[in-house]
Short mmCIF file of the C-alpha atoms (twelve columns), coordinates in Angstrom:
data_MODEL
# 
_entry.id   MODEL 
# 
loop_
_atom_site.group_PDB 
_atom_site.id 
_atom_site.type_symbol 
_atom_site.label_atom_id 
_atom_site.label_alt_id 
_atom_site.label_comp_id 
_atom_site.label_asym_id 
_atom_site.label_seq_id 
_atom_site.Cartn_x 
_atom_site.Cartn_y 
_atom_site.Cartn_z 
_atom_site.pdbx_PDB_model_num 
ATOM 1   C CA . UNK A 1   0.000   0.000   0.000   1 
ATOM 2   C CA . UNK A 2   1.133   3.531   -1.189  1 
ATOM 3   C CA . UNK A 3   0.014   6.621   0.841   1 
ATOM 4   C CA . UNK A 4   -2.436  8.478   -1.345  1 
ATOM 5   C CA . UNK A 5   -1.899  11.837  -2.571  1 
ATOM 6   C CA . UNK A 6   -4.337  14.751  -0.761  1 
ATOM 7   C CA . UNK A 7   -6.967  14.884  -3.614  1 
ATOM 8   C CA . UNK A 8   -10.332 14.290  -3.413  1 
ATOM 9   C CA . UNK A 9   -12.368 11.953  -5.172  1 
ATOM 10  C CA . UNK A 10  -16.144 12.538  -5.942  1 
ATOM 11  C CA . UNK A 11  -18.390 10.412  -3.911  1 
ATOM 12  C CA . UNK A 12  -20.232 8.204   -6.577  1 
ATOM 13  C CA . UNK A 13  -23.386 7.792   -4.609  1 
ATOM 14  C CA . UNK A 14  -25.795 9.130   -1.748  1 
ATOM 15  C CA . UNK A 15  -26.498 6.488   0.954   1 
ATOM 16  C CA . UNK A 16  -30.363 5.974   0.866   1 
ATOM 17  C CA . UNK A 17  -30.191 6.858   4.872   1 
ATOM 18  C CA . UNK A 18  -28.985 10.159  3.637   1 
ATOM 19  C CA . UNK A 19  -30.838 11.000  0.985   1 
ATOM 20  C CA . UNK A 20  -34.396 12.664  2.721   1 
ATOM 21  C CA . UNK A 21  -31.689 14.839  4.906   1 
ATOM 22  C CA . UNK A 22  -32.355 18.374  3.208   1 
ATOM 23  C CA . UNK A 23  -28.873 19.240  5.188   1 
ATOM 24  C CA . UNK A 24  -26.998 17.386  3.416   1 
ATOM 25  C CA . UNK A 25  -26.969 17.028  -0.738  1 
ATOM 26  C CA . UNK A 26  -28.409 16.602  -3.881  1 
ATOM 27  C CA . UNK A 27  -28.040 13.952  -6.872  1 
ATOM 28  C CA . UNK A 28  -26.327 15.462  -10.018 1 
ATOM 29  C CA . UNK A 29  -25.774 13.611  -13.500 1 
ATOM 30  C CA . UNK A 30  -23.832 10.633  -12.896 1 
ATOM 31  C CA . UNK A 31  -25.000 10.130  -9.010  1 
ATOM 32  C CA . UNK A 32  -22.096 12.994  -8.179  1 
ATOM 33  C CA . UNK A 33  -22.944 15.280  -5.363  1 
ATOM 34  C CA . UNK A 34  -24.346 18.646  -6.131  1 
ATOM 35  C CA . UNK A 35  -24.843 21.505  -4.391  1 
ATOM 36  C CA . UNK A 36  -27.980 23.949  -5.484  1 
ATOM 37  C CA . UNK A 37  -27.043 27.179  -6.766  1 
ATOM 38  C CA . UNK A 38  -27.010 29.784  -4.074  1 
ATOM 39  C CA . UNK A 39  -29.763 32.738  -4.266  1 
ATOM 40  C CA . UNK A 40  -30.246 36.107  -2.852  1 
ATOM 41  C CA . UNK A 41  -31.753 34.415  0.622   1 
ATOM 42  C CA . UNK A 42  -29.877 31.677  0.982   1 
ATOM 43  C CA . UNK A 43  -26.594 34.279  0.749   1 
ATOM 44  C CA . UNK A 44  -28.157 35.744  3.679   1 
ATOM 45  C CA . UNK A 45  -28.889 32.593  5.308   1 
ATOM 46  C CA . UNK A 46  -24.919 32.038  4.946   1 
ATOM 47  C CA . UNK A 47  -24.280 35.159  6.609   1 
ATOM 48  C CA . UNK A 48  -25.712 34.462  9.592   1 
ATOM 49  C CA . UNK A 49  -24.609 31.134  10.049  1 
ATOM 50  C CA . UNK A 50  -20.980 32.555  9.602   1 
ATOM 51  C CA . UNK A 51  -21.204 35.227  12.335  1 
ATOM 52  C CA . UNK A 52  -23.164 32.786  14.397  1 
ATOM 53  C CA . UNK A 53  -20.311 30.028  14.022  1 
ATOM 54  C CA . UNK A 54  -17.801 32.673  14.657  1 
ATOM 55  C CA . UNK A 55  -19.651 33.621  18.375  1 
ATOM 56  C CA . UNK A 56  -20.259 29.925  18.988  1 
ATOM 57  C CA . UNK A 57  -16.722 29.100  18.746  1 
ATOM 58  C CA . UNK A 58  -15.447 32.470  20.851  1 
ATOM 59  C CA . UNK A 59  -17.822 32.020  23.301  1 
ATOM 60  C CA . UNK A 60  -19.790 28.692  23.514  1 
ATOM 61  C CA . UNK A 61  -23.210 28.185  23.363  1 
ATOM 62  C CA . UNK A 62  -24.152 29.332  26.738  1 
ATOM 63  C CA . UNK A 63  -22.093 32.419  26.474  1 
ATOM 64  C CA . UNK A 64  -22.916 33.554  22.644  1 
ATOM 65  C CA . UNK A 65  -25.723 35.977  22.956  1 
ATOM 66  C CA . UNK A 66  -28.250 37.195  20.005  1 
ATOM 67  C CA . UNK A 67  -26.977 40.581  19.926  1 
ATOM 68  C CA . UNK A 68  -23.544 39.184  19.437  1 
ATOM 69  C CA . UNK A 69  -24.095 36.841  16.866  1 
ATOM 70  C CA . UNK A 70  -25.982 39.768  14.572  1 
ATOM 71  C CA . UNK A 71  -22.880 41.634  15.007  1 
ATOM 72  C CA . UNK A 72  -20.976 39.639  13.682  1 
ATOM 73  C CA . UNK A 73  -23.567 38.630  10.740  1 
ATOM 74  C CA . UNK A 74  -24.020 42.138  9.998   1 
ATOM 75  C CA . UNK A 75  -28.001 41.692  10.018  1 
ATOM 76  C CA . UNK A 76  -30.581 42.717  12.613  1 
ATOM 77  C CA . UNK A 77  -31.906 40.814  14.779  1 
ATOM 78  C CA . UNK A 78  -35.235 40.912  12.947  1 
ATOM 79  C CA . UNK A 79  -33.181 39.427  10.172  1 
ATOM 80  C CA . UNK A 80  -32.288 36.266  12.467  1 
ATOM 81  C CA . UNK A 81  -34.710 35.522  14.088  1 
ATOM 82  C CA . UNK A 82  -36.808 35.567  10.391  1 
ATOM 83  C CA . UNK A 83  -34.501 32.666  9.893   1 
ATOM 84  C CA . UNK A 84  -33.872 30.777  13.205  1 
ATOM 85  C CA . UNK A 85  -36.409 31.034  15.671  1 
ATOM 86  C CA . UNK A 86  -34.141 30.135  18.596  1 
ATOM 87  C CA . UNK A 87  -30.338 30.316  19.334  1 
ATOM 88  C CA . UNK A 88  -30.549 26.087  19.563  1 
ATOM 89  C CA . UNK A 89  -31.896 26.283  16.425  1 
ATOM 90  C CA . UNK A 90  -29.441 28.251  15.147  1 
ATOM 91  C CA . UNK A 91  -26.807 25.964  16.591  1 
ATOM 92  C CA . UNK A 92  -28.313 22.956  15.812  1 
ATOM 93  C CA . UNK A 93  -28.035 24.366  12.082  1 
ATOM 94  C CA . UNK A 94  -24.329 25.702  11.984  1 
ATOM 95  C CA . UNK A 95  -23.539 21.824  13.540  1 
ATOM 96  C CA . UNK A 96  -25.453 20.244  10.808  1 
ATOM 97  C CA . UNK A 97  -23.866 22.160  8.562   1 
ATOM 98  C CA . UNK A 98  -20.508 22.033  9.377   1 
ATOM 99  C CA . UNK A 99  -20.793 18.432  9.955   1 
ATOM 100 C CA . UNK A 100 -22.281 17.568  6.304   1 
ATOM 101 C CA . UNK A 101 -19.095 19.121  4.672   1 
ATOM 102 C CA . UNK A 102 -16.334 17.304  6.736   1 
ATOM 103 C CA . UNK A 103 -18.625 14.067  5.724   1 
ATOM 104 C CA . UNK A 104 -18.327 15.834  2.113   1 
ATOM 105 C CA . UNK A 105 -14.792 16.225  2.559   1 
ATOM 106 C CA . UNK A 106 -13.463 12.819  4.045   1 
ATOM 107 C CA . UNK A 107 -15.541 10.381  2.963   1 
ATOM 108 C CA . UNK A 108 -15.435 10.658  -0.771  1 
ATOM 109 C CA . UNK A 109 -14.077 7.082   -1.533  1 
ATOM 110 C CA . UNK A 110 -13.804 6.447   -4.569  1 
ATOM 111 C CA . UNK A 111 -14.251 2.216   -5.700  1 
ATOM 112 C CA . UNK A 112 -12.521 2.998   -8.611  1 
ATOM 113 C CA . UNK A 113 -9.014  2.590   -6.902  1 
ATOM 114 C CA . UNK A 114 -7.789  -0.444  -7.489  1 
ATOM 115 C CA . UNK A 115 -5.910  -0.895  -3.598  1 
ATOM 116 C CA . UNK A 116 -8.626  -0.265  -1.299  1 
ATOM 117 C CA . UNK A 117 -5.524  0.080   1.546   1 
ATOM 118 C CA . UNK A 118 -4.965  3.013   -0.120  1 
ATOM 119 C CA . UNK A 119 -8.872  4.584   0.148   1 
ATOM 120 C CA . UNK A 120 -8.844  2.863   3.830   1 
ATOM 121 C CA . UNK A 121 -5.039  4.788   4.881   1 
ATOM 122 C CA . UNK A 122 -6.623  7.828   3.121   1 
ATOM 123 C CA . UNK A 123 -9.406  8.171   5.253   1 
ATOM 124 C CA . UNK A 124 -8.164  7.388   8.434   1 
ATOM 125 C CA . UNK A 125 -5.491  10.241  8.269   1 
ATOM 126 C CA . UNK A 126 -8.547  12.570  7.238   1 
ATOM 127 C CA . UNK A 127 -10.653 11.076  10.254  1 
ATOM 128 C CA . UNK A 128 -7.644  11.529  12.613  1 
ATOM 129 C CA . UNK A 129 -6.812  14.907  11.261  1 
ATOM 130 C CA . UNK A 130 -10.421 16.237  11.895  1 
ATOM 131 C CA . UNK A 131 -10.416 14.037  14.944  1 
ATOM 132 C CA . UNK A 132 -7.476  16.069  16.478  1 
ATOM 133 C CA . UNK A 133 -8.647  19.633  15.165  1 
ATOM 134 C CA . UNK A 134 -8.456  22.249  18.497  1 
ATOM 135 C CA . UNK A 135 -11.967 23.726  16.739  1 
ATOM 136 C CA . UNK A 136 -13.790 20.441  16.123  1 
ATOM 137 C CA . UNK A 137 -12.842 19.598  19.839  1 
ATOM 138 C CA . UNK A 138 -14.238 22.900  20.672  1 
ATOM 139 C CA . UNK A 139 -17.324 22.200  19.272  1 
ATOM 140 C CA . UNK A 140 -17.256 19.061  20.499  1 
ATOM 141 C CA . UNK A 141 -17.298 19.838  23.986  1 
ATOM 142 C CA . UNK A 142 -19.854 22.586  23.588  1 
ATOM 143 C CA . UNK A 143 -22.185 20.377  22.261  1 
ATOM 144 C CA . UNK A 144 -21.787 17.509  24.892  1 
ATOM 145 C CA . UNK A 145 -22.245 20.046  27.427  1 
ATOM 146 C CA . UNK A 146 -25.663 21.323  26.348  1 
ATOM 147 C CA . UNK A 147 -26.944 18.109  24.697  1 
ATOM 148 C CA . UNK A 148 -28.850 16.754  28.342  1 
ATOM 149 C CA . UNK A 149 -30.780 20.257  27.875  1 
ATOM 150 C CA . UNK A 150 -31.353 20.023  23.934  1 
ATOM 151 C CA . UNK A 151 -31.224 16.718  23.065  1 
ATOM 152 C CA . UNK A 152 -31.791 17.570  19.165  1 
ATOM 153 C CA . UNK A 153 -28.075 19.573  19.408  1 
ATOM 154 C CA . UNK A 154 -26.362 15.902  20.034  1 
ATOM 155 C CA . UNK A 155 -28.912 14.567  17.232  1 
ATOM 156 C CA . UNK A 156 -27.702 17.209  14.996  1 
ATOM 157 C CA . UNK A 157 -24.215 16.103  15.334  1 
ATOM 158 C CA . UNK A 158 -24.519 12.521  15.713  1 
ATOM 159 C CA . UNK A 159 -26.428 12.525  12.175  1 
ATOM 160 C CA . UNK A 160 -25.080 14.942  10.146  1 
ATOM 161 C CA . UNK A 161 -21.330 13.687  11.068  1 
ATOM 162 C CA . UNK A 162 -20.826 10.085  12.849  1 
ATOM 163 C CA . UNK A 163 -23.969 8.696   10.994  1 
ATOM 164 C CA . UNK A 164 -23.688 9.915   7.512   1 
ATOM 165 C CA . UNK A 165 -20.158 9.339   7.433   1 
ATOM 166 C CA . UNK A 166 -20.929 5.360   8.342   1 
ATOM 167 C CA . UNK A 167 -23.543 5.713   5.898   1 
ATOM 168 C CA . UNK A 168 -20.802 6.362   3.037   1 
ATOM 169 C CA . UNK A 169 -18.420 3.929   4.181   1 
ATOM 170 C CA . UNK A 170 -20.826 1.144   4.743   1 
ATOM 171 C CA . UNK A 171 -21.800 1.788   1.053   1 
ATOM 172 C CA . UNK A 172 -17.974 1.666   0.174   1 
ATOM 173 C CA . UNK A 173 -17.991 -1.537  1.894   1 
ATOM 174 C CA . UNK A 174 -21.027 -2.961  0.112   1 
ATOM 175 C CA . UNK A 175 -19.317 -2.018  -3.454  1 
ATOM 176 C CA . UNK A 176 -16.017 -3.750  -2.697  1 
ATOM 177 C CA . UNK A 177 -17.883 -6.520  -1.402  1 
ATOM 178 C CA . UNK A 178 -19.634 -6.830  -4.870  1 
ATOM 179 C CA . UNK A 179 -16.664 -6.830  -6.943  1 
ATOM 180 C CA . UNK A 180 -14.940 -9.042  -4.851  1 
ATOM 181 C CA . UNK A 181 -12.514 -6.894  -3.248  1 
ATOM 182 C CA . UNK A 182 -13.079 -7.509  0.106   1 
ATOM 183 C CA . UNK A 183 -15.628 -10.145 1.660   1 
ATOM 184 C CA . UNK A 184 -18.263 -7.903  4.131   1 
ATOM 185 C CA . UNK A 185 -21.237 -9.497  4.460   1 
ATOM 186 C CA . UNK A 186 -22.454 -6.553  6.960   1 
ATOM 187 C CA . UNK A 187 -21.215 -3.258  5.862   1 
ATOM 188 C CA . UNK A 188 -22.532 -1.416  8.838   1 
ATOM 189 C CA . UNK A 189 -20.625 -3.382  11.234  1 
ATOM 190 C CA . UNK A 190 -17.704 -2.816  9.650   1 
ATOM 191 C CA . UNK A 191 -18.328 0.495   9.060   1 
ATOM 192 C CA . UNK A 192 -18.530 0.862   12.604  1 
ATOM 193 C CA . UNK A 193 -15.327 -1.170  13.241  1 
ATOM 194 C CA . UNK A 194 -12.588 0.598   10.448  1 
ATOM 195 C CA . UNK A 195 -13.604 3.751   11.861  1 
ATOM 196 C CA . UNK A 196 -13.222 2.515   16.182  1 
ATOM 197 C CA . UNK A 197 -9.845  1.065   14.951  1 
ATOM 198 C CA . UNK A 198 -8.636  4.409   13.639  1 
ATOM 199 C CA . UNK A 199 -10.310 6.096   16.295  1 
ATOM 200 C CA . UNK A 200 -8.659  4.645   19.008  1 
ATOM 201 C CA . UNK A 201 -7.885  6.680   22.039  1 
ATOM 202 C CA . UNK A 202 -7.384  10.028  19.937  1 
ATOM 203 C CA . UNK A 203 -10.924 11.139  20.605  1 
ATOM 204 C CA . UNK A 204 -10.705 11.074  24.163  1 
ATOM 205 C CA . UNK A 205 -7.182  12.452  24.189  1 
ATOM 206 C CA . UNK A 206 -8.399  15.623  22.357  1 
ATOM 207 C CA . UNK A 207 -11.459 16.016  24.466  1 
ATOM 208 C CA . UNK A 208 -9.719  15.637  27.909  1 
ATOM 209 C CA . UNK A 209 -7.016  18.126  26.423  1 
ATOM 210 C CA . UNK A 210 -4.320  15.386  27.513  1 
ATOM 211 C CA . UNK A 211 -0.985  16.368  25.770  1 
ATOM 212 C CA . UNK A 212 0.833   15.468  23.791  1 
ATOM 213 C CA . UNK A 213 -1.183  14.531  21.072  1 
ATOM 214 C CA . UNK A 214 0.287   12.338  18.486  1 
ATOM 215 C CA . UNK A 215 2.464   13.451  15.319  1 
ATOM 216 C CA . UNK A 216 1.261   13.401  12.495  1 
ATOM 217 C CA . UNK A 217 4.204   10.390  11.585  1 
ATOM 218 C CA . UNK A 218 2.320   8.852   14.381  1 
ATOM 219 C CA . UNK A 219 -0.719  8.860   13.570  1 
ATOM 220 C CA . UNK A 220 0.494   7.391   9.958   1 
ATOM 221 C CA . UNK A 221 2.060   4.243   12.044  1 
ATOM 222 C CA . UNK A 222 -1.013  3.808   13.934  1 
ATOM 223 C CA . UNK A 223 -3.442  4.440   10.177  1 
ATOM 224 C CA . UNK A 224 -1.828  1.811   8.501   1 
ATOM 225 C CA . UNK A 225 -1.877  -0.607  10.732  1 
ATOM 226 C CA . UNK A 226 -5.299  -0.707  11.247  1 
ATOM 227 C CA . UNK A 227 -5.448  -0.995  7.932   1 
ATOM 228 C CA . UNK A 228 -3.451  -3.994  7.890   1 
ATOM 229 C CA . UNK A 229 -5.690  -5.394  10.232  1 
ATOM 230 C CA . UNK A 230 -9.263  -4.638  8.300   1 
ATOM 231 C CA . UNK A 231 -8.406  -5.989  5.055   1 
ATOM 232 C CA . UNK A 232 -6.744  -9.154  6.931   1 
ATOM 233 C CA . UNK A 233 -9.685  -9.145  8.668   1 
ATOM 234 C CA . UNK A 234 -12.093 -9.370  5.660   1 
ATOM 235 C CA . UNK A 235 -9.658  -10.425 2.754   1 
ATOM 236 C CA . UNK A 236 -11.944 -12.656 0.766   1 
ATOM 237 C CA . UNK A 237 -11.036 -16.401 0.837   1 
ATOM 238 C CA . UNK A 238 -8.724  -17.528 -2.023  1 
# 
């Protein structure tokens, strides 16, 4: 197995559990994600959730206030609230959002690469990168915080990120296992099990704030052999 260079490939297909999320995308010729052309309101929509994600961050949800947030927007409040009706919606929104393009972002796998090592070692550098992120951590902890008070906030992120991004993965899966790359008779599981082996103990690391993190050398030790061990773990029979 090579290391793959940094581009990114077009995901070929929206999961059916994705596809009624109006968060998320839209089918274009050729089953290639699309995004709708942007108009006048949603511009403005944009705006908002910009100077929103920019107070959210500084200050955390508790501590971001209305007044704040259209600051930073450069709207009224009229303006916001015409578009959110709460701050937790607001939040919920700017989670979903940023969310849906990291799933965008590191889960386009392409099944036209012949070494899926290569798509696997890929991904699990992108998944430790983002894992390791100070602002996704910030977020993160913001959102566990509140999430016993608004339960949709830690719905928000828990489908729009962990759950859509199994839900391209397990459809990777389910195309290697077709063309007889790999033999995965449940895609979900091991879904579920690529991504706890790259995982690891990083999450919890980043979250507890327990230094040092790992290099990114390390991290490419610790990528590729998991690796090793998934496609050992479901290398068809010869």
């Amino acid at each position: 197995m090579t290391k793959p260079e940094s581009t990114t490939a077009p995901i070929p297909h929206v999961p059916a559990a994705l596809e009624n999320d109006n968060h998320m995308f839209t089918h274009g010729p050729g089953d290639v994600i699309t995004y709708p052309a942007q108009s006048c309101d949603s511009v403005k929509r944009k705006q908002i959730l910009d100077g929103a994600r920019q107070i959210f961050h500084r200050d955390g949800f508790d501590g971001a206030s209305m007044n704040d947030i259209t600051r930073a927007a450069g709207v009224s409040k009229g303006t916001v609230y015409a578009y959110f009706r709460s701050k937790e919606i607001l939040f919920e929104t700017v989670i979903r959002e940023d969310r849906s393009a990291h799933v965008a972002k590191i889960f386009a796998l392409d099944t036209s690469v012949a070494d899926p090592a290569t798509t696997l070692f890929k991904l699990g550098m992108e998944l430790s990168r983002l894992i390791a992120d100070p602002d996704s951590l910030a977020q993160l902890r913001t959102i566990i915080a509140v999430a016993a008070k608004f339960p949709t906030i830690g719905e928000a992120f828990f489908e729009a990120g962990p759950l859509a991004g199994k839900a391209h993965l397990a459809y990777y899966f389910e195309r290697l296992h077709q063309k007889g790359q790999l033999c995965i008779t449940n895609a979900a599981r091991a879904a579920n099990q690529f991504i706890d082996l790259c995982r690891s103990d990083l999450l919890m690391r980043g979250l507890l704030n327990i230094a040092p993190m790992p290099s990114i050398p390390e991290m490419e030790v610790h990528i590729y052999e998991a690796v090793q061990i998934f496609m050992k773990a479901y290398q068809p029979s010869a």
